[in-house]
CSV table of C-alpha atoms and ligand atoms in Angstrom, one decimal:
chain,number,residue,atom,x,y,z
A,1,MET,CA,9.9,16.6,-23.4
A,2,GLY,CA,8.6,18.6,-26.4
A,3,ASN,CA,4.9,18.4,-26.4
A,4,GLY,CA,4.5,21.5,-24.6
A,5,ARG,CA,2.8,20.1,-21.6
A,6,SER,CA,3.7,20.7,-18.1
A,7,THR,CA,4.7,17.6,-16.2
A,8,ASN,CA,1.4,18.1,-13.7
A,9,LYS,CA,-0.9,18.5,-16.6
A,10,LEU,CA,-3.2,15.4,-16.9
A,11,PRO,CA,-3.9,13.6,-20.0
A,12,ASP,CA,-7.3,14.5,-21.7
A,13,ASP,CA,-9.3,11.5,-21.1
A,14,PRO,CA,-8.3,9.4,-24.2
A,15,MET,CA,-9.1,5.9,-23.6
A,16,PRO,CA,-11.9,4.7,-21.0
A,17,ILE,CA,-10.7,1.9,-18.7
A,18,GLU,CA,-12.5,-1.0,-17.1
A,19,SER,CA,-14.8,0.4,-14.5
A,20,TRP,CA,-13.0,-0.2,-11.4
A,21,ARG,CA,-14.9,0.7,-8.7
A,22,THR,CA,-18.9,-0.6,-8.2
A,23,VAL,CA,-21.9,1.8,-7.9
A,24,ASP,CA,-25.1,0.8,-7.8
A,25,TRP,CA,-26.5,3.4,-9.7
A,26,GLY,CA,-30.3,1.8,-9.6
A,27,ASN,CA,-29.9,1.7,-5.8
A,28,LYS,CA,-30.4,5.4,-4.6
A,29,LYS,CA,-33.5,4.2,-2.4
A,30,ASP,CA,-31.6,1.9,-0.6
A,31,GLU,CA,-28.9,4.4,-0.1
A,32,LEU,CA,-31.3,7.0,1.2
A,33,GLU,CA,-33.1,4.3,3.6
A,34,LYS,CA,-29.6,3.4,5.0
A,35,LEU,CA,-29.0,7.2,5.9
A,36,LYS,CA,-32.4,7.7,7.1
A,37,SER,CA,-31.9,4.6,9.9
A,38,PHE,CA,-28.3,5.9,10.5
A,39,ARG,CA,-28.0,6.0,14.5
A,40,LEU,CA,-24.9,6.7,16.8
A,41,GLU,CA,-23.9,3.5,18.8
A,42,SER,CA,-22.3,5.6,21.2
A,43,GLY,CA,-24.1,7.3,23.9
A,44,THR,CA,-21.4,10.0,24.6
A,45,ILE,CA,-22.2,12.1,21.6
A,46,LYS,CA,-25.3,14.2,20.2
A,47,GLN,CA,-23.8,14.1,16.9
A,48,LEU,CA,-20.7,13.2,14.4
A,49,ARG,CA,-18.9,16.6,13.6
A,50,ILE,CA,-17.7,16.7,10.1
A,51,LEU,CA,-15.1,19.3,9.5
A,52,LEU,CA,-14.5,20.0,5.8
A,53,CYS,CA,-11.6,21.9,4.7
A,54,GLY,CA,-9.5,22.2,1.4
A,55,PRO,CA,-8.3,25.0,-1.4
A,56,SER,CA,-10.9,27.8,-1.5
A,57,GLY,CA,-13.6,27.4,-4.2
A,58,SER,CA,-13.2,23.7,-4.2
A,59,GLY,CA,-16.8,22.9,-3.4
A,60,LYS,CA,-17.0,22.8,0.4
A,61,SER,CA,-19.8,25.0,1.2
A,62,SER,CA,-21.4,23.4,-2.1
A,63,PHE,CA,-20.8,20.0,-0.9
A,64,ILE,CA,-22.9,20.7,2.5
A,65,ASN,CA,-25.7,22.2,-0.3
A,66,SER,CA,-25.7,19.2,-1.9
A,67,VAL,CA,-26.1,16.7,1.2
A,68,ASP,CA,-28.9,19.0,2.3
A,69,ALA,CA,-30.5,18.7,-0.9
A,70,ILE,CA,-30.4,15.2,-0.9
A,71,CYS,CA,-31.8,15.1,2.2
A,72,GLN,CA,-34.8,17.5,1.3
A,73,ASN,CA,-35.3,16.3,-1.8
A,74,ARG,CA,-34.9,19.7,-3.5
A,75,ILE,CA,-32.3,22.1,-4.6
A,76,THR,CA,-31.5,24.1,-1.2
A,77,GLY,CA,-28.6,26.4,-0.3
A,78,PRO,CA,-27.9,26.6,3.5
A,79,ALA,CA,-24.4,27.7,3.2
A,80,ASP,CA,-23.5,30.6,1.0
A,81,VAL,CA,-21.7,29.6,-2.2
A,82,ASN,CA,-19.7,32.0,-4.3
A,83,ASN,CA,-19.6,32.5,-8.0
A,84,GLY,CA,-15.9,31.8,-8.7
A,85,GLU,CA,-15.5,33.9,-11.5
A,86,GLY,CA,-16.3,37.4,-9.8
A,87,THR,CA,-14.8,37.6,-6.6
A,88,ASP,CA,-15.2,41.0,-5.3
A,89,PRO,CA,-11.4,42.8,-5.5
A,90,GLU,CA,-11.8,44.5,-1.9
A,91,LEU,CA,-12.7,40.7,-0.3
A,92,ALA,CA,-9.6,39.2,-2.4
A,93,LEU,CA,-7.2,41.6,-0.8
A,94,ILE,CA,-8.5,40.8,2.5
A,95,ALA,CA,-8.9,37.2,2.1
A,96,GLY,CA,-7.6,35.8,-1.1
A,97,ASN,CA,-10.5,34.3,-3.1
A,98,THR,CA,-12.1,32.8,-0.5
A,99,PHE,CA,-15.7,33.2,0.0
A,100,THR,CA,-16.5,31.4,3.2
A,101,LEU,CA,-15.0,33.7,6.1
A,102,SER,CA,-16.7,32.5,9.3
A,103,TYR,CA,-17.1,28.9,11.3
A,104,LYS,CA,-20.5,27.6,10.8
A,105,THR,CA,-22.3,24.5,11.8
A,106,HIS,CA,-24.7,23.2,9.3
A,107,GLN,CA,-27.7,21.0,10.8
A,108,ILE,CA,-29.2,18.7,8.3
A,109,GLN,CA,-33.3,18.5,8.8
A,110,LYS,CA,-35.0,15.2,8.7
A,111,GLU,CA,-38.4,14.9,7.1
A,112,LYS,CA,-39.7,17.2,9.9
A,113,PRO,CA,-38.7,20.7,10.9
A,114,GLY,CA,-37.2,20.2,14.0
A,115,GLN,CA,-35.6,16.9,13.5
A,116,HIS,CA,-31.6,16.3,12.2
A,117,TYR,CA,-29.6,13.9,11.2
A,118,PRO,CA,-27.3,12.7,13.9
A,119,PHE,CA,-24.4,14.5,12.4
A,120,VAL,CA,-23.4,18.0,11.6
A,121,PHE,CA,-21.1,20.0,9.0
A,122,ASN,CA,-18.7,22.7,9.5
A,123,ASP,CA,-18.0,24.9,7.1
A,124,ILE,CA,-14.7,27.0,7.3
A,125,MET,CA,-12.8,29.4,5.2
A,126,GLY,CA,-10.5,27.8,2.5
A,127,LEU,CA,-6.9,27.1,2.0
A,128,GLU,CA,-4.7,29.5,-0.2
A,129,ARG,CA,-1.1,29.3,-1.3
A,130,ASN,CA,0.0,32.5,0.6
A,131,THR,CA,-2.9,33.8,2.6
A,132,GLY,CA,-6.5,32.0,3.7
A,133,ILE,CA,-7.2,30.4,6.8
A,134,CYS,CA,-4.7,29.5,9.1
A,135,LEU,CA,-3.8,26.0,9.4
A,136,ASP,CA,-3.5,26.7,13.3
A,137,ASP,CA,-7.3,27.5,13.4
A,138,ILE,CA,-8.4,24.3,11.5
A,139,LYS,CA,-6.0,22.4,14.3
A,140,LEU,CA,-8.1,24.4,16.8
A,141,ALA,CA,-11.6,23.4,15.2
A,142,MET,CA,-10.5,20.0,15.3
A,143,LYS,CA,-10.2,20.5,19.0
A,144,GLY,CA,-13.5,22.0,19.3
A,145,HIS,CA,-11.7,25.4,20.6
A,146,VAL,CA,-13.7,27.8,17.6
A,147,LYS,CA,-17.0,28.8,18.7
A,148,GLU,CA,-19.8,29.6,16.2
A,149,ASP,CA,-19.8,32.5,13.7
A,150,TYR,CA,-16.1,33.1,14.4
A,151,LYS,CA,-14.4,35.2,11.6
A,152,PHE,CA,-11.1,33.6,10.6
A,153,ASN,CA,-8.4,36.1,10.1
A,154,PRO,CA,-5.7,34.8,7.7
A,155,LYS,CA,-3.2,36.8,9.5
A,156,SER,CA,-3.5,35.3,12.9
A,157,ALA,CA,-5.2,32.6,14.4
A,158,LEU,CA,-7.7,32.4,17.2
A,159,ASP,CA,-6.4,33.7,20.6
A,160,ASP,CA,-7.3,31.8,23.6
A,161,SER,CA,-8.2,35.1,25.3
A,162,SER,CA,-11.0,35.6,22.3
A,163,ASP,CA,-14.7,35.1,23.5
A,164,PHE,CA,-14.7,33.1,20.3
A,165,TYR,CA,-12.1,30.4,21.8
A,166,ASN,CA,-14.1,27.8,23.6
A,167,LYS,CA,-11.7,26.8,26.9
A,168,ASN,CA,-13.3,23.5,27.8
A,169,PRO,CA,-14.6,21.9,24.4
A,170,THR,CA,-16.7,18.4,25.3
A,171,SER,CA,-16.4,15.7,22.9
A,172,ASN,CA,-19.5,16.9,21.1
A,173,ASP,CA,-17.5,20.4,20.1
A,174,LYS,CA,-14.7,18.2,18.6
A,175,ALA,CA,-14.5,17.0,14.8
A,176,HIS,CA,-15.0,13.8,14.4
A,177,ILE,CA,-13.9,13.6,11.1
A,178,LEU,CA,-11.6,15.7,8.7
A,179,VAL,CA,-13.1,15.6,5.0
A,180,PHE,CA,-10.8,17.4,2.7
A,181,VAL,CA,-12.6,19.0,-0.2
A,182,VAL,CA,-10.3,19.1,-3.3
A,183,ALA,CA,-11.1,20.1,-6.9
A,184,VAL,CA,-10.4,17.3,-9.5
A,185,ASN,CA,-8.3,19.8,-11.3
A,186,ILE,CA,-5.6,20.6,-8.4
A,187,ASN,CA,-3.4,18.4,-10.1
A,188,ASP,CA,-3.1,20.4,-13.1
A,189,VAL,CA,-2.3,23.2,-11.0
A,190,ALA,CA,-0.5,21.3,-8.8
A,191,ASN,CA,1.6,23.6,-6.4
A,192,GLN,CA,3.3,22.1,-3.6
A,193,GLU,CA,2.5,24.8,-1.1
A,194,MET,CA,-0.9,23.6,-1.1
A,195,PHE,CA,0.1,19.8,-0.8
A,196,LYS,CA,2.2,21.0,1.9
A,197,LYS,CA,-0.3,22.1,4.0
A,198,MET,CA,-2.7,19.2,3.4
A,199,ILE,CA,-0.2,17.2,4.8
A,200,GLU,CA,0.1,19.3,7.7
A,201,LEU,CA,-3.7,18.8,8.5
A,202,ARG,CA,-3.5,15.2,7.8
A,203,LEU,CA,-0.7,14.6,10.2
A,204,ALA,CA,-2.4,17.3,12.9
A,205,ALA,CA,-5.5,15.1,12.6
A,206,ARG,CA,-3.8,11.7,12.8
A,207,ASP,CA,-2.1,13.0,16.2
A,208,LEU,CA,-5.6,13.8,17.3
A,209,ASP,CA,-7.1,10.4,16.6
A,210,ILE,CA,-9.4,11.9,13.7
A,211,PRO,CA,-10.0,10.1,10.7
A,212,GLN,CA,-9.3,11.9,7.2
A,213,ILE,CA,-11.0,11.5,3.8
A,214,ALA,CA,-11.0,13.1,0.4
A,215,ILE,CA,-13.7,14.0,-1.8
A,216,LEU,CA,-12.8,15.1,-5.2
A,217,THR,CA,-15.2,17.5,-6.7
A,218,LYS,CA,-15.8,19.1,-10.4
A,219,ILE,CA,-15.4,16.0,-12.1
A,220,ASP,CA,-17.9,17.4,-14.4
A,221,GLU,CA,-15.7,20.3,-15.6
A,222,LYS,CA,-14.7,20.5,-19.5
A,223,SER,CA,-11.2,18.6,-18.7
A,224,CYS,CA,-13.0,15.5,-18.4
A,225,PRO,CA,-15.1,14.9,-21.3
A,226,LEU,CA,-16.0,11.4,-20.9
A,227,VAL,CA,-17.6,12.5,-17.2
A,228,LYS,CA,-19.1,15.5,-18.1
A,229,LYS,CA,-21.0,13.5,-20.9
A,230,ASP,CA,-22.1,10.5,-18.5
A,231,LEU,CA,-21.5,11.0,-14.8
A,232,LYS,CA,-21.7,7.2,-14.4
A,233,ASN,CA,-18.3,7.1,-16.7
A,234,VAL,CA,-16.6,8.1,-13.4
A,235,TYR,CA,-14.7,5.1,-12.6
A,236,SER,CA,-13.9,4.4,-16.5
A,237,SER,CA,-12.2,7.8,-16.6
A,238,THR,CA,-8.3,7.5,-17.0
A,239,TYR,CA,-8.4,11.4,-16.0
A,240,ILE,CA,-10.3,10.9,-13.0
A,241,LYS,CA,-8.1,7.4,-12.0
A,242,LYS,CA,-5.0,9.7,-12.4
A,243,ALA,CA,-6.2,12.5,-10.5
A,244,MET,CA,-7.1,10.4,-7.5
A,245,GLU,CA,-3.7,8.5,-7.9
A,246,LYS,CA,-1.8,12.1,-7.9
A,247,LEU,CA,-3.8,13.1,-4.6
A,248,SER,CA,-3.0,9.7,-3.1
A,249,ASN,CA,0.3,10.1,-4.1
A,250,ASN,CA,0.9,14.0,-3.0
A,251,VAL,CA,-1.0,14.0,0.2
A,252,GLY,CA,-1.1,10.6,1.5
A,253,PHE,CA,-4.7,9.2,1.3
A,254,PRO,CA,-5.4,5.6,0.4
A,255,LEU,CA,-7.4,5.3,-3.0
A,256,ASN,CA,-10.2,3.9,-0.9
A,257,CYS,CA,-10.7,7.2,0.8
A,258,ILE,CA,-10.7,9.3,-2.1
A,259,PHE,CA,-14.4,9.9,-3.3
A,260,PRO,CA,-15.0,11.6,-7.2
A,261,LEU,CA,-18.1,13.8,-7.2
A,262,LYS,CA,-19.5,16.6,-8.2
A,263,THR,CA,-22.2,18.8,-6.6
A,264,TYR,CA,-25.5,20.5,-7.5
A,265,HIS,CA,-24.0,23.9,-8.2
A,266,GLU,CA,-25.9,25.0,-11.2
A,267,GLU,CA,-29.0,22.5,-11.5
A,268,ILE,CA,-32.2,23.3,-10.6
A,269,ASP,CA,-33.5,19.7,-10.5
A,270,MET,CA,-32.1,16.4,-8.5
A,271,LYS,CA,-30.0,13.6,-10.5
A,272,ASP,CA,-30.2,10.2,-9.1
A,273,GLU,CA,-26.3,10.1,-10.3
A,274,VAL,CA,-25.4,12.9,-8.7
A,275,ASP,CA,-27.0,11.6,-5.7
A,276,MET,CA,-25.6,8.3,-5.9
A,277,LEU,CA,-21.7,9.7,-5.8
A,278,ILE,CA,-22.4,12.1,-2.5
A,279,LEU,CA,-24.3,9.3,-0.9
A,280,SER,CA,-21.6,6.9,-1.3
A,281,ALA,CA,-19.0,9.6,-0.4
A,282,LEU,CA,-20.9,10.4,2.9
A,283,ARG,CA,-21.5,6.8,3.8
A,284,LYS,CA,-18.0,6.5,4.4
A,285,ILE,CA,-17.5,9.5,6.2
A,286,LEU,CA,-20.0,8.6,8.7
A,287,HIS,CA,-19.2,5.0,9.0
A,288,LEU,CA,-15.1,6.1,9.7
A,289,ALA,CA,-16.3,8.8,12.2
A,290,ASN,CA,-18.7,6.7,14.0
A,291,ASP,CA,-16.3,3.8,13.8
A,292,ARG,CA,-13.7,6.2,15.5
A,293,VAL,CA,-16.1,7.7,18.2
A,294,ASN,CA,-16.9,3.8,19.1
A,295,ALA,CA,-13.1,2.8,19.3
A,296,THR,CA,-12.6,5.7,21.7
A,297,CYS,CA,-15.2,5.1,23.7
A,298,VAL,CA,-14.2,1.3,24.4
A,299,THR,CA,-10.8,2.5,25.0
A,300,ALA,CA,-12.2,5.2,27.6
A,301,THR,CA,-14.6,2.5,29.1
A,302,ASN,CA,-11.4,0.0,29.4
A,303,GLN,CA,-9.2,2.6,30.7
A,304,ARG,CA,-11.8,3.4,33.6
A,305,ALA,CA,-12.3,-0.1,34.6
A,306,ASN,CA,-8.3,-0.5,34.6
A,307,ILE,CA,-8.3,2.6,37.4
A,308,LEU,CA,-11.2,1.2,39.2
A,309,ASN,CA,-9.5,-2.5,39.2
A,310,LYS,CA,-6.4,-1.1,40.8
A,311,THR,CA,-8.2,1.4,43.2
B,401,GTP,N1,-18.3,22.2,-12.0
B,401,GTP,C1,-18.5,22.3,-10.9
B,401,GTP,N2,-18.3,23.2,-10.2
B,401,GTP,C2,-18.6,23.5,-8.9
B,401,GTP,C3,-18.8,22.2,-8.2
B,401,GTP,N3,-19.1,22.3,-6.9
B,401,GTP,C4,-18.6,23.5,-6.7
B,401,GTP,N4,-18.6,24.3,-8.0
B,401,GTP,C5,-18.1,25.9,-8.2
B,401,GTP,O1,-17.1,25.8,-7.5
B,401,GTP,C6,-17.3,27.4,-6.9
B,401,GTP,C7,-16.7,27.6,-5.6
B,401,GTP,O2,-17.5,26.6,-5.0
B,401,GTP,P1,-18.0,26.8,-3.2
B,401,GTP,O3,-19.1,25.8,-2.7
B,401,GTP,O4,-18.1,28.2,-2.8
B,401,GTP,O5,-16.5,26.5,-2.6
B,401,GTP,P2,-15.7,26.6,-1.6
B,401,GTP,O6,-14.6,25.4,-1.1
B,401,GTP,O7,-16.7,26.7,-0.3
B,401,GTP,O8,-15.2,27.9,-1.5
B,401,GTP,P3,-14.4,29.1,-0.2
B,401,GTP,O9,-15.7,29.4,0.9
B,401,GTP,O10,-14.3,30.3,-1.2
B,401,GTP,O11,-13.4,28.3,0.4
B,401,GTP,C8,-18.9,27.7,-7.2
B,401,GTP,O12,-18.8,28.7,-8.3
B,401,GTP,C9,-19.5,26.7,-7.5
B,401,GTP,O13,-20.6,26.8,-8.3
B,401,GTP,C10,-18.8,20.8,-8.9
B,401,GTP,O14,-18.8,19.8,-8.4
B,401,GTP,N5,-18.5,21.1,-10.4
B,402,MG,MG1,-17.0,28.2,1.1
């Protein structure tokens, strides 16, 4: 009491702590090699589908662009990103402050045109406190019912009579992992409504047997001076640790499923430390998704074998 701070406000990063997670900062070449050699073990799907969700302006589209940039070794921009400052008032009336309006699949090109990594990202409209994407639309996207270019309507979810409704989704259309993209300062502006939406989505993903992970973006913002000065301080920062713990406590992600990073949103050149944080999050995303797909295949094969044995 008496210091004038809101209870949700995180402290300014006063005392660095001992680094509590290891990042091999000099190991980018190896990380990239591992990514290039990543293959799907299961023969049943063509690619892993990574569905991104999270508050509007949290950096979903920027994350996709950053993965693409790392894979191309140059700054690229397949997904449209908005400068959060100047949202068109007309657009804000329709969709709040969210910039991405449609369901888009982004492939990531390998060295040669026509060759792609065995994973895709799905970018969607952002969550907003009172408007933004309907949660039911995200659930439909998880199940593979949403077709490419569907324009989200914050007032009502996709109807099964729409041309954009995929009535018979295959295992390729379904999401294989749900990635929550959350800006580090969500805890400063914490609103229970947003956390409630994220919890509902986590539970829906759990019920569909889709693993979930969170990435904490914008760790370079001025609220975190230690990390702004040097990204390598990320796991020595009290501010980042507390932000991760609050996200974990409020939405339920285990700490080892939360990855702090910054995206390429202002740079014109690549930086190894930016790449390393993104690559370590991506490695976890791919392994979690791939492991779950493999486990599902084994279960399905066993079930088929049981049925055959009984007949
Ligand atoms: N400081 C900082 N800014 C970022 C970072 N990532 C994204 N931004 C900025 O945040 C704003 C929103 O980024 P987007 O990638 O469009 O966010 P989004 O989640 O796709 O937003 P919607 O499509 O509106 O839901 C842009 O101005 C970005 O430049 C980051 O890691 N650090
Ligand atoms: Mg976007």
